[in-house]
Amino acid sequence: MIDLKKDETFLARWLNGELTEIDLKEFEKHPDYNFYVKLKQSTEHLPSLAYDVDTHLQRIHDNKERKETKDSKKVFRLFPVLAIAASILIIFGLFFYNPDTTISTGHGQMLTVDLPDGSQVMLNAMSQVVFNKRDWNAQRSLNLIGEAFFKVTNGNTFTVHTKHGDITVLGTQFNVNVEDSFFEVSCYEGKVKVKSATQEKILVKNQIFRSIKNTPQDFSSQLQEKPTWIDNTSSFSSVPLNTVIQELEDQYNIKINNSNLKLDILYTGTFPNDNLDVALRSVFSTLGMNYRLSENKKDVMIEK
Amino acid sequence: MQNEEGTICNERIFNDFFKSNARLLRNYLYYKFGDLDQAEDLVQESFIKLWNNCSKVSTGKAKSYVYTVATNLGISITRHQKVKFKYQDYVKHVKSDVDNQSPEFLALEDEFKVKLDNALAKLSDRQREVFLLSRIDKKTYKEIAQLSDVSVKAVEKLMHKALLSLRESIGNI
């Protein structure tokens, strides 16, 4: 009798029709012979999965190009870094008059700032933080205009001052978005205390505080691991249209003529921060509006 | 020695290379790691990486380059999340591909098919990879051995073991 435990390649050779007449005759007497024949027959004609070669090849060419433009964008973004380095130098020169450090981003820029204690602030476009380096360890507090994502290291209280209220934490990750009439704090980790003009609230992981025109909103949404704008996508969930428009203008340095728009309707959706055409289409087409982009790509007319 | 014309940096050569290798690589990764979508993503990533490094990879090495890159990426992903071989995806495709089905395949009883599906999911990565490359893609042991850079003997042993463990998990029929 054939010992399948002893001959370690027997079945492989059988499947391939490499056995000698004698071995084959022997194998036919094996109690499992019928099973293997059935297994062989039933797997003989399994069709291979379809694969759309052309689509996948196209996707590779698209993606490798996007990667290249992304790289060039990275190079371009060195300019704000240089600008900031220069402004820090100037500020350093004025150290005795004004010890505050101001860091701001322009249209479509994004910037990560390392604070003296190792905490991190990631600034979205058209945003600004002001903090005092010298007193940092005694008092961890900064002023924010615009939108930023914070990763705070453990330590004493960390405070973000905004015109709509203060946010205090001990060590956590959270996002703050301050616009003229819109204020939103999202807690990604730990605990955050938000103190606005009208109320005080403690947020835990995955909770969001939002107020529109100083009126707190009852609002909840599922948060991802980090804000989407860090990956170059702006996303909105039931946000007033004027906030969305403001974000488009901040990201792309464009002016949107909004006289034909109802600015307080709520918008839910996303747009990319690195492709103006797609971004405009994403926002206005979903709202059923026609728009026209001027020749120099600076002005957008809404044509209702 | 080589000019740009003859290397993988030439888009036409790259495209031809993709067309003749991508599908088998996708199947290889799917059998090995068990997730069809993930396998297709890995193919994408490894070919993009090949393109970006085309000047450093000779045409003769390109095939083993994409297999190695994709396998390593796959291993680092699956280390974090154990993916169970999703035979379901496969069965669905089989159904939509009615034309190619042979009478034998149609005759396969449902019960045996279900048992076979489960048994395939239980095979080790390497066993499943070898078994399905041979049975579905009709690759010879020698070709399979070259893909994962092992000896023919090693492939034969894996195949033998795969059959033994299918016998074990399917049981009597």
Coordinates of C-alpha atoms in Angstrom, one line a residue:
Chain A
M1 CA 0.0 0.0 0.0
I2 CA 1.2 3.5 -0.8
D3 CA 2.0 5.4 2.4
L4 CA 1.0 9.0 1.8
K5 CA 2.8 10.1 4.9
K6 CA 6.1 8.8 3.8
D7 CA 6.3 10.0 0.2
E8 CA 6.0 13.7 0.5
T9 CA 5.3 14.6 -3.1
F10 CA 3.2 11.6 -4.1
L11 CA -0.1 13.3 -4.5
A12 CA 1.5 16.2 -6.4
R13 CA 3.0 13.9 -8.9
W14 CA -0.2 11.9 -9.2
L15 CA -2.2 15.1 -9.9
N16 CA 0.3 16.0 -12.6
G17 CA 0.1 12.5 -14.2
E18 CA 3.7 11.7 -13.4
L19 CA 3.2 8.4 -11.7
T20 CA 4.4 5.1 -13.1
E21 CA 1.9 2.5 -14.1
I22 CA 2.8 0.4 -11.1
D23 CA 2.4 3.3 -8.6
L24 CA -0.9 4.2 -10.1
K25 CA -2.2 0.7 -9.9
E26 CA -1.1 0.6 -6.2
F27 CA -2.8 4.0 -5.5
E28 CA -6.1 2.8 -6.9
K29 CA -6.3 0.4 -4.0
H30 CA -5.9 3.2 -1.5
P31 CA -9.0 3.9 0.6
D32 CA -8.8 7.6 -0.2
Y33 CA -8.3 7.1 -3.9
N34 CA -11.9 7.9 -4.8
F35 CA -11.8 11.1 -2.8
Y36 CA -8.8 12.3 -4.6
V37 CA -10.2 11.5 -8.0
K38 CA -13.3 13.5 -7.1
L39 CA -11.3 16.4 -5.8
K40 CA -9.2 16.4 -9.0
Q41 CA -12.3 16.3 -11.2
S42 CA -14.2 19.0 -9.3
T43 CA -11.3 21.4 -9.4
E44 CA -10.3 20.6 -13.0
H45 CA -12.4 23.4 -14.6
L46 CA -12.6 26.1 -12.1
P47 CA -12.6 29.3 -14.2
S48 CA -10.0 31.9 -13.3
L49 CA -11.4 35.2 -11.9
A50 CA -11.8 38.0 -14.5
Y51 CA -9.4 40.9 -14.4
D52 CA -9.9 44.1 -16.3
V53 CA -6.3 44.7 -17.4
D54 CA -7.0 48.0 -19.2
T55 CA -8.9 49.6 -16.3
H56 CA -6.2 48.6 -13.8
L57 CA -3.4 49.8 -16.1
Q58 CA -5.2 53.1 -16.5
R59 CA -5.5 53.4 -12.8
I60 CA -1.8 52.9 -12.4
H61 CA -1.0 55.7 -14.9
D62 CA -3.5 58.0 -13.1
N63 CA -2.1 57.3 -9.7
K64 CA 1.5 57.6 -10.7
E65 CA 0.7 61.0 -12.2
R66 CA -1.1 62.1 -9.1
K67 CA 1.8 61.1 -7.0
E68 CA 4.1 63.2 -9.2
T69 CA 1.9 66.3 -8.8
K70 CA 1.7 65.7 -5.1
D71 CA 5.4 65.6 -4.9
S72 CA 5.7 68.9 -6.8
K73 CA 3.1 70.4 -4.4
K74 CA 5.3 69.3 -1.5
V75 CA 8.2 71.2 -3.0
F76 CA 6.0 74.2 -3.5
R77 CA 5.0 74.1 0.1
L78 CA 8.5 74.8 1.2
F79 CA 7.8 78.4 0.4
P80 CA 5.5 79.0 3.3
V81 CA 8.0 77.2 5.5
L82 CA 10.7 79.6 4.3
A83 CA 8.3 82.5 4.9
I84 CA 7.6 81.3 8.4
A85 CA 11.3 80.7 9.1
A86 CA 11.8 84.3 7.9
S87 CA 9.0 85.7 10.0
I88 CA 10.2 83.8 13.0
L89 CA 13.6 85.4 12.5
I90 CA 12.0 88.8 12.3
I91 CA 9.9 88.0 15.4
F92 CA 13.1 86.9 17.1
G93 CA 14.6 90.3 16.3
L94 CA 11.6 91.9 17.9
F95 CA 11.8 89.6 20.8
F96 CA 12.0 92.2 23.5
Y97 CA 9.0 94.1 22.2
N98 CA 6.8 91.2 21.3
P99 CA 7.6 87.7 22.5
D100 CA 4.6 86.1 20.8
T101 CA 5.1 83.7 18.0
T102 CA 2.6 84.0 15.1
I103 CA 2.3 81.3 12.5
S104 CA -0.2 81.5 9.7
T105 CA -1.1 79.6 6.5
G106 CA -2.2 81.0 3.2
H107 CA -4.6 79.8 0.6
G108 CA -4.5 76.0 0.1
Q109 CA -1.6 75.6 2.6
M110 CA -1.3 73.2 5.4
L111 CA 1.3 73.3 8.1
T112 CA 2.4 71.3 11.1
V113 CA 3.7 73.3 14.1
D114 CA 5.7 71.7 16.9
L115 CA 5.1 73.5 20.2
P116 CA 7.8 73.7 22.8
D117 CA 6.5 70.8 24.9
G118 CA 6.2 68.4 21.9
S119 CA 2.5 69.0 21.3
Q120 CA 1.5 69.4 17.7
V121 CA -0.8 71.8 15.8
M122 CA -1.7 71.1 12.2
L123 CA -3.1 74.3 10.6
N124 CA -5.6 74.1 7.8
A125 CA -5.6 76.8 5.0
M126 CA -6.0 80.5 6.0
S127 CA -5.5 79.9 9.7
Q128 CA -3.3 81.4 12.4
V129 CA -2.0 80.4 15.8
V130 CA -0.3 82.8 18.2
F131 CA 1.5 81.6 21.3
N132 CA 4.2 82.6 23.7
K133 CA 7.3 80.4 23.5
R134 CA 9.0 81.8 26.6
D135 CA 6.1 81.2 29.0
W136 CA 5.0 78.0 27.3
N137 CA 5.8 75.6 30.0
A138 CA 4.2 77.8 32.7
Q139 CA 1.1 78.4 30.6
R140 CA 0.1 76.3 27.7
S141 CA -2.2 78.5 25.8
L142 CA -2.6 79.8 22.3
N143 CA -5.0 81.9 20.1
L144 CA -6.5 80.3 17.1
I145 CA -8.2 81.8 14.0
G146 CA -9.4 79.4 11.4
E147 CA -9.1 75.6 11.7
A148 CA -6.5 73.4 13.4
F149 CA -6.1 69.8 14.6
F150 CA -4.3 69.5 17.9
K151 CA -2.3 66.6 19.4
V152 CA -1.6 67.6 22.9
T153 CA 1.0 65.8 25.1
N154 CA 0.2 65.1 28.7
G155 CA 1.0 67.9 31.1
N156 CA -0.8 70.9 32.7
T157 CA -3.9 72.5 31.2
F158 CA -3.7 73.3 27.5
T159 CA -6.0 76.1 26.4
V160 CA -7.0 77.2 22.9
H161 CA -8.6 80.7 22.9
T162 CA -10.9 81.6 20.0
K163 CA -13.4 84.4 19.5
H164 CA -16.2 82.0 20.1
G165 CA -14.9 80.5 23.3
D166 CA -12.1 78.6 25.0
I167 CA -11.2 75.0 24.8
T168 CA -9.2 73.4 27.6
V169 CA -7.7 69.9 27.8
L170 CA -5.1 67.9 29.6
G171 CA -3.7 65.7 26.8
T172 CA -5.7 64.6 23.8
Q173 CA -6.4 65.1 20.1
F174 CA -9.0 67.5 18.9
N175 CA -10.0 69.7 15.9
V176 CA -11.2 73.3 16.2
N177 CA -12.9 75.2 13.4
V178 CA -13.6 78.9 13.9
E179 CA -15.3 80.8 11.2
D180 CA -17.3 84.1 11.5
S181 CA -20.6 82.5 12.4
F182 CA -19.5 78.9 12.8
F183 CA -17.7 77.2 15.6
E184 CA -16.9 73.5 15.9
V185 CA -14.8 71.4 18.2
S186 CA -14.4 67.7 17.6
C187 CA -12.7 65.4 20.1
Y188 CA -10.7 62.5 18.7
E189 CA -9.1 61.3 21.9
G190 CA -9.2 62.1 25.6
K191 CA -11.4 64.8 27.0
V192 CA -12.0 68.4 26.0
K193 CA -13.8 71.2 27.7
V194 CA -15.4 73.8 25.5
K195 CA -16.5 77.1 27.0
S196 CA -18.5 79.3 24.7
A197 CA -20.3 82.5 25.4
T198 CA -23.5 80.7 26.1
Q199 CA -22.5 77.4 27.6
E200 CA -19.9 75.0 28.9
K201 CA -19.6 71.4 27.7
I202 CA -17.2 68.5 28.3
L203 CA -16.6 66.4 25.2
V204 CA -15.2 62.8 25.2
K205 CA -13.9 60.8 22.3
N206 CA -16.1 61.1 19.1
Q207 CA -18.2 63.9 20.4
I208 CA -18.6 67.2 18.6
F209 CA -19.6 70.6 19.9
R210 CA -21.0 72.9 17.2
S211 CA -22.6 76.3 17.3
I212 CA -23.9 78.3 14.4
K213 CA -24.4 82.0 14.9
N214 CA -23.7 81.5 18.6
T215 CA -26.6 79.0 18.9
P216 CA -25.4 75.6 20.0
Q217 CA -26.5 72.8 17.7
D218 CA -27.6 69.3 18.7
F219 CA -25.3 67.4 16.5
S220 CA -23.5 64.1 16.4
S221 CA -21.5 62.3 13.7
Q222 CA -19.0 59.4 13.4
L223 CA -15.5 60.7 13.6
Q224 CA -12.6 59.1 11.7
E225 CA -9.1 58.7 13.1
K226 CA -8.2 62.3 12.2
P227 CA -9.8 65.2 10.4
T228 CA -10.2 64.6 6.6
W229 CA -8.6 67.9 5.7
I230 CA -5.2 66.5 6.8
D231 CA -5.5 64.2 3.8
N232 CA -6.5 67.0 1.5
T233 CA -10.2 66.5 1.6
S234 CA -12.7 68.9 3.1
S235 CA -15.8 67.2 4.5
F236 CA -19.0 68.6 5.9
S237 CA -22.0 67.1 7.6
S238 CA -25.0 69.4 7.8
V239 CA -22.9 72.6 7.7
P240 CA -24.3 76.0 6.6
L241 CA -23.4 76.7 3.0
N242 CA -21.5 79.9 3.8
T243 CA -19.0 77.9 5.9
V244 CA -18.5 75.6 2.9
I245 CA -18.0 78.5 0.6
Q246 CA -15.6 80.1 3.0
E247 CA -13.6 76.8 3.0
L248 CA -13.5 76.7 -0.8
E249 CA -12.2 80.3 -0.8
D250 CA -9.6 79.5 1.8
Q251 CA -8.4 76.4 0.0
Y252 CA -8.2 77.8 -3.5
N253 CA -7.8 81.6 -3.2
I254 CA -10.9 82.2 -5.2
K255 CA -13.9 84.6 -4.7
I256 CA -17.3 83.1 -4.9
N257 CA -20.1 85.5 -5.8
N258 CA -22.8 84.3 -3.4
S259 CA -25.6 86.7 -4.1
N260 CA -27.6 84.0 -5.8
L261 CA -27.1 81.6 -2.9
K262 CA -29.1 80.7 0.1
L263 CA -26.3 80.8 2.6
D264 CA -28.0 79.1 5.5
I265 CA -29.0 75.9 3.8
L266 CA -27.2 72.9 5.2
Y267 CA -24.7 71.0 3.1
T268 CA -23.4 67.5 3.6
G269 CA -20.6 66.3 1.4
T270 CA -16.9 66.4 0.6
F271 CA -14.5 68.1 -1.8
P272 CA -10.8 67.6 -2.6
N273 CA -8.4 70.4 -1.6
D274 CA -6.1 69.8 -4.5
N275 CA -8.4 69.9 -7.5
L276 CA -10.5 73.1 -8.1
D277 CA -12.7 71.8 -10.9
V278 CA -13.7 68.7 -9.0
A279 CA -14.2 70.7 -5.8
L280 CA -16.6 73.2 -7.5
R281 CA -18.4 70.4 -9.2
S282 CA -18.8 68.5 -6.0
V283 CA -20.3 71.4 -4.1
F284 CA -22.5 73.1 -6.7
S285 CA -23.6 70.3 -8.8
T286 CA -25.0 68.4 -5.8
L287 CA -26.9 71.6 -5.0
G288 CA -28.3 71.7 -8.5
M289 CA -26.6 75.0 -9.4
N290 CA -24.7 76.0 -12.4
Y291 CA -21.5 78.0 -12.0
R292 CA -18.9 79.6 -14.2
L293 CA -15.2 79.9 -13.4
S294 CA -13.5 83.0 -14.7
E295 CA -10.6 82.8 -17.2
N296 CA -8.0 83.4 -14.5
K297 CA -9.6 80.9 -12.2
K298 CA -10.1 83.5 -9.5
D299 CA -13.8 84.2 -9.6
V300 CA -16.8 82.0 -9.5
M301 CA -20.2 83.2 -10.7
I302 CA -23.2 81.2 -9.5
E303 CA -25.9 81.1 -12.2
K304 CA -28.8 79.5 -10.4
Chain B
M1 CA 24.6 49.2 -21.1
Q2 CA 20.8 49.5 -21.5
N3 CA 19.3 52.6 -23.1
E4 CA 16.0 54.0 -22.0
E5 CA 14.3 52.3 -25.0
G6 CA 14.9 48.8 -23.6
T7 CA 14.0 49.4 -20.0
I8 CA 10.8 49.2 -18.0
C9 CA 10.9 53.1 -18.0
N10 CA 9.6 52.9 -21.5
E11 CA 5.8 53.2 -21.2
R12 CA 5.1 50.7 -24.0
I13 CA 7.4 48.1 -22.4
F14 CA 5.9 48.8 -19.0
N15 CA 2.3 48.4 -20.3
D16 CA 3.2 45.2 -22.1
F17 CA 4.8 43.9 -18.9
F18 CA 1.8 44.8 -16.9
K19 CA -0.6 43.2 -19.3
S20 CA 1.2 39.9 -19.3
N21 CA 1.8 39.7 -15.5
A22 CA -0.8 41.6 -13.6
R23 CA -3.6 39.0 -13.6
L24 CA -1.5 36.1 -12.4
L25 CA 0.0 38.4 -9.7
R26 CA -3.5 39.4 -8.6
N27 CA -4.5 35.7 -8.4
Y28 CA -1.3 34.8 -6.6
L29 CA -2.0 37.5 -4.0
Y30 CA -5.6 36.6 -3.7
Y31 CA -5.0 33.0 -3.1
K32 CA -2.3 33.8 -0.6
F33 CA -3.9 36.5 1.4
G34 CA -7.5 35.7 0.8
D35 CA -8.9 39.1 0.0
L36 CA -9.7 40.0 -3.6
D37 CA -9.8 43.8 -3.2
Q38 CA -6.7 43.9 -1.2
A39 CA -4.9 41.8 -3.9
E40 CA -5.9 44.3 -6.6
D41 CA -4.6 47.2 -4.4
L42 CA -1.4 45.4 -3.9
V43 CA -1.0 44.9 -7.6
Q44 CA -1.5 48.6 -8.1
E45 CA 1.0 49.6 -5.4
S46 CA 3.7 47.2 -6.6
F47 CA 3.5 48.4 -10.2
I48 CA 3.5 52.1 -9.2
K49 CA 6.6 51.3 -7.2
L50 CA 8.1 49.5 -10.2
W51 CA 7.4 52.6 -12.3
N52 CA 8.9 55.0 -9.8
N53 CA 12.0 52.8 -9.6
C54 CA 12.1 51.7 -13.2
S55 CA 15.7 52.9 -13.8
K56 CA 17.0 50.7 -11.0
V57 CA 15.1 47.5 -11.9
S58 CA 16.3 45.7 -15.0
T59 CA 13.7 44.1 -17.3
G60 CA 14.7 40.7 -16.3
K61 CA 14.3 41.4 -12.6
A62 CA 11.0 43.3 -12.9
K63 CA 8.8 40.2 -12.4
S64 CA 10.5 39.1 -9.2
Y65 CA 10.5 42.7 -8.1
V66 CA 6.7 43.2 -8.3
Y67 CA 6.1 39.8 -6.6
T68 CA 8.5 40.6 -3.8
V69 CA 7.2 44.1 -3.3
A70 CA 3.5 43.0 -3.3
T71 CA 4.1 40.0 -1.1
N72 CA 6.0 42.0 1.5
L73 CA 3.3 44.7 1.5
G74 CA 0.7 42.0 1.9
I75 CA 2.5 40.4 4.7
S76 CA 2.8 43.6 6.6
I77 CA -0.9 44.3 6.2
T78 CA -2.1 40.9 7.1
R79 CA 0.2 40.8 10.1
H80 CA -2.1 43.3 11.6
Q81 CA -5.4 41.9 10.5
K82 CA -5.9 38.2 10.0
V83 CA -7.9 37.9 6.8
K84 CA -9.9 34.8 6.3
F85 CA -9.8 33.6 2.7
K86 CA -13.0 34.8 1.3
Y87 CA -14.0 32.1 -1.1
Q88 CA -17.5 33.8 -1.4
D89 CA -16.1 36.4 -3.8
Y90 CA -14.8 33.7 -5.9
V91 CA -18.0 31.7 -6.0
K92 CA -19.9 34.8 -7.0
H93 CA -17.6 35.2 -10.0
V94 CA -17.9 31.6 -11.0
K95 CA -21.7 32.1 -11.2
S96 CA -21.4 35.1 -13.5
D97 CA -19.0 33.3 -15.7
V98 CA -21.5 30.6 -16.8
D99 CA -20.2 30.2 -20.3
N100 CA -16.9 28.8 -19.1
Q101 CA -18.4 26.2 -16.9
S102 CA -17.8 22.6 -17.9
P103 CA -20.4 19.9 -17.4
E104 CA -18.2 18.5 -14.6
F105 CA -18.2 21.8 -12.8
L106 CA -22.0 22.1 -13.1
A107 CA -22.3 18.5 -11.9
L108 CA -20.4 19.3 -8.7
E109 CA -22.9 18.8 -5.9
D110 CA -23.6 21.7 -3.7
E111 CA -22.7 19.9 -0.6
F112 CA -19.3 19.0 -1.8
K113 CA -18.7 22.5 -3.1
V114 CA -19.5 24.1 0.3
K115 CA -17.2 21.6 2.0
L116 CA -14.5 22.4 -0.5
D117 CA -14.9 26.2 0.1
N118 CA -14.5 25.7 3.8
A119 CA -11.6 23.4 3.4
L120 CA -9.8 25.8 1.1
A121 CA -10.2 28.6 3.7
K122 CA -8.5 26.3 6.2
L123 CA -5.4 25.6 4.1
S124 CA -2.2 27.4 5.0
D125 CA -1.4 30.5 2.9
R126 CA 1.3 28.7 1.0
Q127 CA -0.7 25.5 0.4
R128 CA -3.7 27.4 -0.9
E129 CA -1.5 29.5 -3.1
V130 CA 0.1 26.5 -4.7
F131 CA -3.1 24.5 -4.9
L132 CA -5.1 27.2 -6.6
L133 CA -2.3 28.4 -8.9
S134 CA -2.1 24.8 -10.1
R135 CA -5.8 24.0 -10.3
I136 CA -7.3 27.3 -11.4
D137 CA -4.5 29.0 -13.3
K138 CA -3.0 25.7 -14.6
K139 CA 0.5 26.7 -13.7
T140 CA 3.1 24.0 -13.7
Y141 CA 5.0 23.3 -10.4
K142 CA 8.1 24.8 -12.1
E143 CA 6.3 28.1 -12.8
I144 CA 4.8 28.2 -9.3
A145 CA 8.3 27.6 -7.9
Q146 CA 9.7 30.5 -9.8
L147 CA 7.0 32.9 -8.7
S148 CA 7.8 32.5 -5.0
D149 CA 11.5 31.7 -5.5
V150 CA 11.5 28.2 -4.0
S151 CA 12.5 24.7 -5.4
V152 CA 10.1 22.6 -7.5
K153 CA 10.4 19.9 -4.8
A154 CA 9.1 22.4 -2.2
V155 CA 6.1 23.2 -4.4
E156 CA 5.4 19.5 -4.8
K157 CA 5.5 19.0 -1.1
L158 CA 3.1 21.9 -0.5
M159 CA 0.8 20.5 -3.1
H160 CA 0.9 17.0 -1.5
K161 CA 0.2 18.5 1.9
A162 CA -2.6 20.7 0.5
L163 CA -4.4 17.5 -0.8
L164 CA -3.9 15.7 2.5
S165 CA -5.4 18.5 4.5
L166 CA -8.3 18.9 2.1
R167 CA -8.9 15.2 2.6
E168 CA -8.8 15.8 6.3
S169 CA -11.2 18.7 6.5
I170 CA -13.7 17.5 3.9
G171 CA -13.9 14.0 5.4
N172 CA -15.9 11.2 3.8
I173 CA -18.2 12.0 0.9

